[in-house]
Amino acid sequence: MLFQVKAQPRSSKSRLCGEYDGRLKVTLKAAPVDDAANRECCALFAKLFDVAPSRLSIVVGMSSRNKTVRVDGISFEEVSRILLREVSVK
């Protein structure tokens, strides 16, 4: 399962903010140094989807704010349900 993310590093806290320009917007506490923001992005979604962090990877945009994230071990329907629930709570 692939989805697109707009990451904003160096924020006050890490969280899913909702939709922005056709992508999921996330804020990340980590700075984009030594891959820290990418690792934090994967950890955030791993916690959200309740999967191991090793099941998430950034396949496009390692050095960009616009990223494509891949998650294994969870269905499209489950990802959609979780994201809709999280975005509607905000």
PDB file of C-alpha atoms in Angstrom:
ATOM      1  CA  MET A   1       0.000   0.000   0.000  1.00  0.00           C
ATOM      2  CA  LEU A   2       1.439   3.373  -1.055  1.00  0.00           C
ATOM      3  CA  PHE A   3       0.324   6.827   0.024  1.00  0.00           C
ATOM      4  CA  GLN A   4       1.677  10.347  -0.366  1.00  0.00           C
ATOM      5  CA  VAL A   5       2.779  12.530   2.523  1.00  0.00           C
ATOM      6  CA  LYS A   6       3.678  16.194   2.949  1.00  0.00           C
ATOM      7  CA  ALA A   7       6.132  16.346   5.868  1.00  0.00           C
ATOM      8  CA  GLN A   8       6.883  19.436   7.928  1.00  0.00           C
ATOM      9  CA  PRO A   9      10.007  18.846  10.036  1.00  0.00           C
ATOM     10  CA  ARG A  10      11.100  20.822  13.110  1.00  0.00           C
ATOM     11  CA  SER A  11       7.566  21.161  14.500  1.00  0.00           C
ATOM     12  CA  SER A  12       6.550  21.350  18.130  1.00  0.00           C
ATOM     13  CA  LYS A  13       5.150  17.805  18.022  1.00  0.00           C
ATOM     14  CA  SER A  14       4.752  14.891  15.644  1.00  0.00           C
ATOM     15  CA  ARG A  15       1.221  14.263  14.445  1.00  0.00           C
ATOM     16  CA  LEU A  16      -1.052  13.668  11.492  1.00  0.00           C
ATOM     17  CA  CYS A  17      -2.648  16.997  10.538  1.00  0.00           C
ATOM     18  CA  GLY A  18      -5.036  16.004   7.751  1.00  0.00           C
ATOM     19  CA  GLU A  19      -5.048  16.497   4.016  1.00  0.00           C
ATOM     20  CA  TYR A  20      -2.957  19.146   2.245  1.00  0.00           C
ATOM     21  CA  ASP A  21      -2.784  19.506  -1.536  1.00  0.00           C
ATOM     22  CA  GLY A  22      -3.840  15.894  -2.131  1.00  0.00           C
ATOM     23  CA  ARG A  23      -1.380  14.459   0.396  1.00  0.00           C
ATOM     24  CA  LEU A  24      -1.483  13.554   4.066  1.00  0.00           C
ATOM     25  CA  LYS A  25       0.195  16.318   6.028  1.00  0.00           C
ATOM     26  CA  VAL A  26       2.309  15.349   9.008  1.00  0.00           C
ATOM     27  CA  THR A  27       4.339  17.490  11.349  1.00  0.00           C
ATOM     28  CA  LEU A  28       7.529  15.995  12.741  1.00  0.00           C
ATOM     29  CA  LYS A  29       9.591  17.103  15.742  1.00  0.00           C
ATOM     30  CA  ALA A  30      12.780  15.785  14.180  1.00  0.00           C
ATOM     31  CA  ALA A  31      14.989  17.882  11.957  1.00  0.00           C
ATOM     32  CA  PRO A  32      15.747  16.627   8.455  1.00  0.00           C
ATOM     33  CA  VAL A  33      19.286  15.692   9.461  1.00  0.00           C
ATOM     34  CA  ASP A  34      20.850  12.221   9.300  1.00  0.00           C
ATOM     35  CA  ASP A  35      17.516  10.710   8.168  1.00  0.00           C
ATOM     36  CA  ALA A  36      15.902  11.517  11.553  1.00  0.00           C
ATOM     37  CA  ALA A  37      12.730  13.051  10.102  1.00  0.00           C
ATOM     38  CA  ASN A  38      12.227  10.085   7.749  1.00  0.00           C
ATOM     39  CA  ARG A  39      12.603   7.614  10.623  1.00  0.00           C
ATOM     40  CA  GLU A  40      10.164   9.634  12.724  1.00  0.00           C
ATOM     41  CA  CYS A  41       7.674   9.755   9.852  1.00  0.00           C
ATOM     42  CA  CYS A  42       7.767   5.959   9.541  1.00  0.00           C
ATOM     43  CA  ALA A  43       7.488   5.537  13.319  1.00  0.00           C
ATOM     44  CA  LEU A  44       4.457   7.842  13.420  1.00  0.00           C
ATOM     45  CA  PHE A  45       2.606   5.812  10.798  1.00  0.00           C
ATOM     46  CA  ALA A  46       3.726   2.506  12.344  1.00  0.00           C
ATOM     47  CA  LYS A  47       2.109   3.543  15.614  1.00  0.00           C
ATOM     48  CA  LEU A  48      -1.000   4.816  13.837  1.00  0.00           C
ATOM     49  CA  PHE A  49      -1.454   1.581  11.841  1.00  0.00           C
ATOM     50  CA  ASP A  50      -0.263  -0.664  14.717  1.00  0.00           C
ATOM     51  CA  VAL A  51       2.420  -2.359  12.620  1.00  0.00           C
ATOM     52  CA  ALA A  52       6.153  -2.803  13.135  1.00  0.00           C
ATOM     53  CA  PRO A  53       8.249   0.177  11.968  1.00  0.00           C
ATOM     54  CA  SER A  54      10.158  -2.212   9.700  1.00  0.00           C
ATOM     55  CA  ARG A  55       6.965  -2.591   7.635  1.00  0.00           C
ATOM     56  CA  LEU A  56       7.116   1.070   6.581  1.00  0.00           C
ATOM     57  CA  SER A  57       9.518   2.652   4.148  1.00  0.00           C
ATOM     58  CA  ILE A  58       9.831   5.845   2.191  1.00  0.00           C
ATOM     59  CA  VAL A  59      10.103   4.852  -1.453  1.00  0.00           C
ATOM     60  CA  VAL A  60      10.178   8.354  -2.995  1.00  0.00           C
ATOM     61  CA  GLY A  61      11.302  11.648  -1.487  1.00  0.00           C
ATOM     62  CA  MET A  62      13.956  10.717   1.074  1.00  0.00           C
ATOM     63  CA  SER A  63      15.356  14.258   0.893  1.00  0.00           C
ATOM     64  CA  SER A  64      12.095  16.056   0.106  1.00  0.00           C
ATOM     65  CA  ARG A  65       9.080  17.209   2.078  1.00  0.00           C
ATOM     66  CA  ASN A  66       6.884  15.373  -0.440  1.00  0.00           C
ATOM     67  CA  LYS A  67       7.192  11.647   0.190  1.00  0.00           C
ATOM     68  CA  THR A  68       5.652   8.399  -0.938  1.00  0.00           C
ATOM     69  CA  VAL A  69       5.365   5.962   1.950  1.00  0.00           C
ATOM     70  CA  ARG A  70       4.903   2.217   1.604  1.00  0.00           C
ATOM     71  CA  VAL A  71       3.288   0.130   4.330  1.00  0.00           C
ATOM     72  CA  ASP A  72       3.231  -3.675   4.232  1.00  0.00           C
ATOM     73  CA  GLY A  73       1.045  -6.012   6.227  1.00  0.00           C
ATOM     74  CA  ILE A  74      -2.162  -3.969   6.225  1.00  0.00           C
ATOM     75  CA  SER A  75      -4.939  -3.764   3.650  1.00  0.00           C
ATOM     76  CA  PHE A  76      -5.982  -0.722   1.679  1.00  0.00           C
ATOM     77  CA  GLU A  77      -9.367  -0.806   3.407  1.00  0.00           C
ATOM     78  CA  GLU A  78      -7.784  -0.833   6.866  1.00  0.00           C
ATOM     79  CA  VAL A  79      -5.425   2.049   5.987  1.00  0.00           C
ATOM     80  CA  SER A  80      -8.345   4.053   4.590  1.00  0.00           C
ATOM     81  CA  ARG A  81     -10.497   3.396   7.661  1.00  0.00           C
ATOM     82  CA  ILE A  82      -7.729   4.421  10.078  1.00  0.00           C
ATOM     83  CA  LEU A  83      -6.809   7.555   8.140  1.00  0.00           C
ATOM     84  CA  LEU A  84     -10.429   8.657   7.775  1.00  0.00           C
ATOM     85  CA  ARG A  85     -10.955   8.176  11.514  1.00  0.00           C
ATOM     86  CA  GLU A  86      -7.778  10.084  12.436  1.00  0.00           C
ATOM     87  CA  VAL A  87      -8.372  12.966  10.036  1.00  0.00           C
ATOM     88  CA  SER A  88     -12.008  13.400  11.077  1.00  0.00           C
ATOM     89  CA  VAL A  89     -10.981  13.585  14.776  1.00  0.00           C
ATOM     90  CA  LYS A  90      -8.742  16.608  14.102  1.00  0.00           C
TER      91      LYS A  90
END
